[in-house]
Structures are given as C-alpha cells and as structure tokens.
Amino acid sequence: MASAQAKGSGPGWQGACVLATALLWLRPLLLRAEPNGTTADVCGKPAVSGKIFGGQNAPDQRWPWQASLLYLGKHICGAALIDAYWVISAAHCFQKSHEPSDYRILLGYHQLQHPTEHSRQMTVYQLIVHSEFNKRYFMGSDIALLQLHLSVNFTSHILPACLPGPTTKLPIHSSCWITGWGMITEDDFLASPLQLQEGEVGIVDSEICKIYFQSPDSSSSEYSIHEDMFCAGDLMTGKSICRTSLLLLISLRTL
C-alpha cells in the first residue's frame, strides 16, 4: 500500500484515486469460512483510536488489521486481515505469480524492519484472484483473497477489519483512512525503520473523478471509472494512495 502522501501523476491526476470495491462478492464465502463465529465480535475495534489528520506515522495498535504482503521475502503490497483465516489484497499484486508458496503475510507489524513479540509471519494455503481482474476494463475487479494455513490468534495488535454489508454505501465526502508502508511522495521511498503511515482522505464523486481521469486518447478506457470502483483523495493537498496507473488496496474506516 502506498502511504498517505503519495501523489498521483500522469494525465489528469490530482490526488484522486480509483479503489476497487468488489468486497461484496467475497462476503458469502467468508461467512461460511468463519471458524468460530467470533470475528464479528472483535472486528474494527483497535485498542488505539481517535482522529489524526494528514499523512504521518501511525500510532501503534491503531490499525491491527494492517498486513504486509511479501513476495519471495520482499514487501510488495499492503493487505488487510478480515477473518481468522483470510486476508484481502489487490489482484494486481499477484501478476508475477499465482503460487501460494511464493507469498507470506506479516501481521502485528508497526515497523516492518523491527518485529516484536506481537508480530507474526503466516504462510498462504490458497490464493484466489478475482477471475474478472483487468478483463472487462482497466483494473476492474482488482481484488484478491489469501487463505492462511493456520488460524490467526486475535490480540490487541492483530484484529480483523469489518466487512461491509451488501447494502453499505459510502456517502460523498465521507472521511476514510489510507494506511501502508509505500512511498511517501511520488519520488521518495519510506525510510527505515519503515513505520506504518496513515492519512485521511475523502470519498470523491465519481463524475468529478472522471474529469481527473481523462486520457489524452479519447478512445482509451485506461482511466475509466466503473460501478465496482470509487474514488478517494484530497484534491487540495494531493494526498492519495496511487502512483501513475498503479492501483492499491487500502484499509478504510468511515467516521
């Protein structure tokens, strides 16, 4: 995941980004997969809360569902724990390989380079990339599930995020949070010890977002907005989660 201050680039980018919202197709599968029915009791309840504005270091325990996706031992994307056995990430993170053994999930990390007694590294049993990813239109259905070999023990540092219901709607201008260990600007990587970053952005009206995603080629659909997407960003400061055409999944909390 890119950090809170990563700025977009390319034609029409002003800090607004498209986010895949295909979580709903996964919900029936996840409900059947819950091992003990306790996820709903603990999801979305971090030990540390409160409103913090702007891109900056995230407090420890504020985002206990934040995960790091490793490919061959290297951090490549952010992810989110959503159940004792399941982690969700973006489909575009798996274009190099669909072999579960190539990936690991880090949980309970605040600084990626400094694991603690709360940190866990999990192996992946099954990888499910959305079958329609990038087929009907650019970056469509950009979502993937990872099933872990072992169940995660929930702690104050490792808790699942809550899944949206089938009727959930995010009103325009709702506040959401972006989190991750990615680049802090278009040109600058996050420095050691790779502390988790956070920032607040707002939901942007899709029609307004389409203006910012206009392509120089009118026949191109590269920057098109569709029904399984929404936009979030800060048009005044440029805070966002995207670089060029790279689409990244984020942890969201509506306020």
Coordinates of C-alpha atoms in Angstrom, one line a residue:
M1 CA 0.0 0.0 0.0
A2 CA 1.2 3.4 -0.7
S3 CA 1.4 5.9 2.1
A4 CA -0.9 8.8 2.8
Q5 CA 1.2 11.4 1.0
A6 CA 1.9 9.7 -2.3
K7 CA 0.8 11.9 -5.1
G8 CA -0.6 10.8 -8.4
S9 CA 0.9 11.5 -11.8
G10 CA 0.0 11.3 -15.5
P11 CA -2.9 12.9 -17.4
G12 CA -5.5 14.4 -15.1
W13 CA -4.1 13.1 -11.8
Q14 CA -4.7 15.5 -8.9
G15 CA -4.6 13.1 -5.9
A16 CA -7.9 11.3 -6.7
C17 CA -7.6 7.5 -7.0
V18 CA -9.9 4.7 -8.1
L19 CA -10.4 2.0 -5.5
A20 CA -11.9 -1.5 -6.2
T21 CA -15.0 -2.2 -4.1
A22 CA -15.6 -5.8 -5.1
L23 CA -15.6 -7.0 -1.4
L24 CA -19.3 -8.0 -1.7
W25 CA -18.6 -10.9 -4.0
L26 CA -16.4 -12.4 -1.3
R27 CA -18.7 -12.0 1.7
P28 CA -20.8 -15.3 1.3
L29 CA -17.5 -17.2 1.1
L30 CA -16.1 -15.6 4.1
L31 CA -19.2 -16.1 6.2
R32 CA -19.1 -19.8 5.5
A33 CA -15.3 -19.9 6.4
E34 CA -15.5 -18.3 9.8
P35 CA -14.2 -21.0 12.2
N36 CA -15.8 -19.9 15.4
G37 CA -18.1 -17.1 14.7
T38 CA -16.1 -14.6 16.8
T39 CA -14.8 -12.3 14.0
A40 CA -17.9 -10.1 14.1
D41 CA -17.3 -9.5 17.9
V42 CA -13.8 -8.1 17.5
C43 CA -13.6 -6.7 14.0
G44 CA -12.8 -3.0 13.6
K45 CA -12.1 -2.4 17.3
P46 CA -8.5 -1.2 17.7
A47 CA -7.0 -0.5 21.1
V48 CA -6.0 3.0 19.9
S49 CA -8.5 5.3 18.2
G50 CA -9.1 9.0 17.5
K51 CA -8.9 11.3 14.5
I52 CA -5.5 12.2 13.1
F53 CA -5.4 14.4 10.1
G54 CA -2.8 14.4 7.3
G55 CA -0.2 11.8 6.3
Q56 CA 2.1 10.8 9.1
N57 CA 3.3 8.0 11.3
A58 CA 0.5 5.8 12.5
P59 CA 0.3 5.1 16.3
D60 CA 1.0 1.5 17.3
Q61 CA -2.2 -0.7 17.6
R62 CA -4.3 1.8 15.7
W63 CA -4.6 -0.4 12.6
P64 CA -4.4 -4.0 14.0
W65 CA -5.8 -5.5 10.7
Q66 CA -2.9 -4.0 8.6
A67 CA -0.9 -6.7 6.9
S68 CA 2.2 -6.7 4.7
L69 CA 2.2 -9.0 1.6
L70 CA 5.6 -10.5 0.9
Y71 CA 6.6 -11.9 -2.4
L72 CA 9.7 -14.1 -2.2
G73 CA 10.5 -12.4 1.1
K74 CA 10.1 -8.8 -0.1
H75 CA 7.2 -6.4 0.8
I76 CA 5.3 -5.7 -2.3
C77 CA 1.8 -4.6 -1.2
G78 CA -0.4 -3.9 1.8
A79 CA -3.3 -6.1 2.8
A80 CA -5.9 -6.4 5.5
L81 CA -6.9 -9.2 7.8
I82 CA -10.6 -9.8 7.6
D83 CA -11.0 -13.2 9.3
A84 CA -9.0 -15.7 11.4
Y85 CA -8.1 -17.5 8.1
W86 CA -8.5 -14.8 5.5
V87 CA -6.5 -11.7 4.2
I88 CA -7.6 -9.4 1.4
S89 CA -5.4 -7.5 -1.0
A90 CA -5.3 -6.2 -4.6
A91 CA -5.3 -8.5 -7.6
H92 CA -2.6 -6.5 -9.4
C93 CA -0.2 -7.6 -6.6
F94 CA -0.2 -11.1 -8.0
Q95 CA 0.7 -10.6 -11.6
K96 CA 4.2 -12.2 -11.2
S97 CA 3.0 -15.5 -9.6
H98 CA -0.2 -17.3 -8.5
E99 CA 1.7 -19.8 -6.4
P100 CA 0.7 -19.5 -2.8
S101 CA 4.1 -20.7 -1.6
D102 CA 5.7 -17.6 -3.1
Y103 CA 3.9 -15.4 -0.6
R104 CA 3.9 -14.7 3.1
I105 CA 1.7 -12.4 5.3
L106 CA 3.1 -10.3 8.1
L107 CA 0.7 -9.4 10.9
G108 CA 1.1 -7.3 14.0
Y109 CA 3.9 -5.2 12.5
H110 CA 4.2 -1.5 13.2
Q111 CA 7.7 -1.0 11.8
L112 CA 8.5 -3.6 9.1
Q113 CA 12.2 -3.7 10.0
H114 CA 11.5 -4.2 13.7
P115 CA 9.3 -7.2 14.5
T116 CA 8.2 -7.5 18.1
E117 CA 6.7 -10.3 20.3
H118 CA 3.3 -9.3 18.8
S119 CA 4.5 -9.9 15.2
R120 CA 3.5 -12.9 13.2
Q121 CA 4.5 -14.3 9.8
M122 CA 1.9 -16.5 8.2
T123 CA 2.1 -18.9 5.2
V124 CA -0.5 -18.9 2.5
Y125 CA -2.6 -22.0 1.8
Q126 CA -4.7 -20.7 -1.1
L127 CA -4.7 -17.7 -3.3
I128 CA -8.0 -16.5 -5.0
V129 CA -7.6 -13.7 -7.6
H130 CA -10.8 -12.3 -9.0
S131 CA -11.5 -14.1 -12.3
E132 CA -12.5 -10.8 -13.9
F133 CA -9.5 -8.8 -12.9
N134 CA -8.4 -6.4 -15.7
K135 CA -10.6 -8.2 -18.3
R136 CA -13.7 -6.1 -18.9
Y137 CA -11.9 -2.8 -18.3
F138 CA -8.6 -1.4 -16.9
M139 CA -8.1 -2.5 -13.3
G140 CA -11.6 -3.8 -13.0
S141 CA -12.3 -6.3 -10.1
D142 CA -8.9 -5.5 -8.6
I143 CA -9.2 -7.7 -5.5
A144 CA -7.8 -11.0 -4.2
L145 CA -8.2 -13.3 -1.2
L146 CA -5.5 -15.2 0.6
Q147 CA -6.4 -18.2 2.8
L148 CA -3.8 -18.8 5.6
H149 CA -2.6 -22.3 6.5
L150 CA -3.2 -21.6 10.2
S151 CA -5.8 -19.6 12.1
V152 CA -4.7 -16.2 13.5
N153 CA -5.0 -15.7 17.2
F154 CA -6.6 -12.3 17.7
T155 CA -4.7 -10.0 20.1
S156 CA -4.6 -6.2 20.8
H157 CA -2.1 -6.0 17.9
I158 CA -3.8 -8.4 15.5
L159 CA -7.5 -7.9 14.8
P160 CA -9.7 -8.2 11.7
A161 CA -11.3 -5.3 9.8
C162 CA -15.1 -5.4 9.4
L163 CA -16.5 -6.3 6.0
P164 CA -19.2 -4.1 4.6
G165 CA -22.7 -5.4 4.2
P166 CA -24.4 -5.8 0.9
T167 CA -26.3 -2.5 1.2
T168 CA -23.4 -0.5 2.6
K169 CA -23.0 2.9 0.9
L170 CA -20.3 5.5 1.5
P171 CA -21.7 9.0 1.2
I172 CA -19.8 11.5 -0.8
H173 CA -17.3 13.4 1.3
S174 CA -17.2 10.7 3.9
S175 CA -13.8 10.6 5.7
C176 CA -11.7 7.4 5.2
W177 CA -8.2 6.4 6.2
I178 CA -5.4 5.2 4.0
T179 CA -2.6 3.2 5.6
G180 CA 0.5 1.4 4.4
W181 CA 4.3 1.2 4.0
G182 CA 4.6 2.5 0.5
M183 CA 6.2 5.7 -1.0
I184 CA 5.6 8.9 0.9
T185 CA 5.8 11.0 -2.3
E186 CA 6.0 10.3 -6.0
D187 CA 9.8 10.1 -5.7
D188 CA 10.6 9.2 -2.1
F189 CA 10.5 5.8 -0.5
L190 CA 9.6 5.3 3.1
A191 CA 12.8 5.5 5.2
S192 CA 13.9 3.0 7.8
P193 CA 12.6 1.5 10.1
L194 CA 9.6 1.5 7.7
Q195 CA 7.0 2.7 10.2
L196 CA 3.3 2.4 9.2
Q197 CA 1.9 5.5 7.6
E198 CA -1.7 6.8 7.8
G199 CA -3.7 9.7 6.3
E200 CA -7.3 10.9 6.0
V201 CA -9.0 11.3 2.6
G202 CA -12.5 11.9 1.4
I203 CA -14.8 10.0 -1.0
V204 CA -14.9 11.9 -4.3
D205 CA -18.0 11.9 -6.5
S206 CA -17.5 9.5 -9.5
E207 CA -18.5 12.2 -12.1
I208 CA -15.9 14.6 -10.7
C209 CA -13.4 11.8 -10.5
K210 CA -13.9 11.1 -14.2
I211 CA -12.7 14.6 -15.1
Y212 CA -9.4 13.9 -13.4
F213 CA -9.0 10.6 -15.1
Q214 CA -9.4 11.8 -18.7
S215 CA -7.0 10.2 -21.0
P216 CA -5.2 12.1 -23.9
D217 CA -6.7 9.4 -26.2
S218 CA -10.5 9.8 -26.1
S219 CA -10.9 6.2 -27.3
S220 CA -8.8 4.8 -24.3
S221 CA -10.5 3.4 -21.3
E222 CA -7.4 3.3 -19.1
Y223 CA -8.7 5.8 -16.6
S224 CA -12.4 5.0 -16.8
I225 CA -14.5 4.7 -13.6
H226 CA -17.0 1.9 -13.3
E227 CA -19.6 0.6 -10.9
D228 CA -17.2 -1.6 -8.9
M229 CA -14.9 1.4 -8.2
F230 CA -14.9 4.6 -6.2
C231 CA -12.6 7.5 -5.8
A232 CA -10.9 8.8 -2.7
G233 CA -8.3 11.5 -2.3
D234 CA -7.6 15.1 -1.3
L235 CA -7.8 17.4 -4.3
M236 CA -6.4 20.3 -2.3
T237 CA -3.3 18.7 -0.8
G238 CA -2.8 15.8 -3.3
K239 CA -2.9 13.1 -0.6
S240 CA -3.7 9.8 -2.2
I241 CA -2.6 6.2 -2.5
C242 CA -1.8 5.9 -6.2
R243 CA 1.2 6.3 -8.4
T244 CA 0.6 6.7 -12.1
S245 CA -1.7 3.8 -13.1
L246 CA -0.8 1.7 -10.1
L247 CA -4.0 0.8 -8.1
L248 CA -3.6 -0.1 -4.5
L249 CA -5.9 -1.5 -1.9
I250 CA -6.3 0.5 1.3
S251 CA -7.7 0.0 4.8
L252 CA -10.8 2.1 5.2
R253 CA -12.6 3.3 8.3
T254 CA -15.6 5.6 7.8
L255 CA -16.0 8.2 10.5

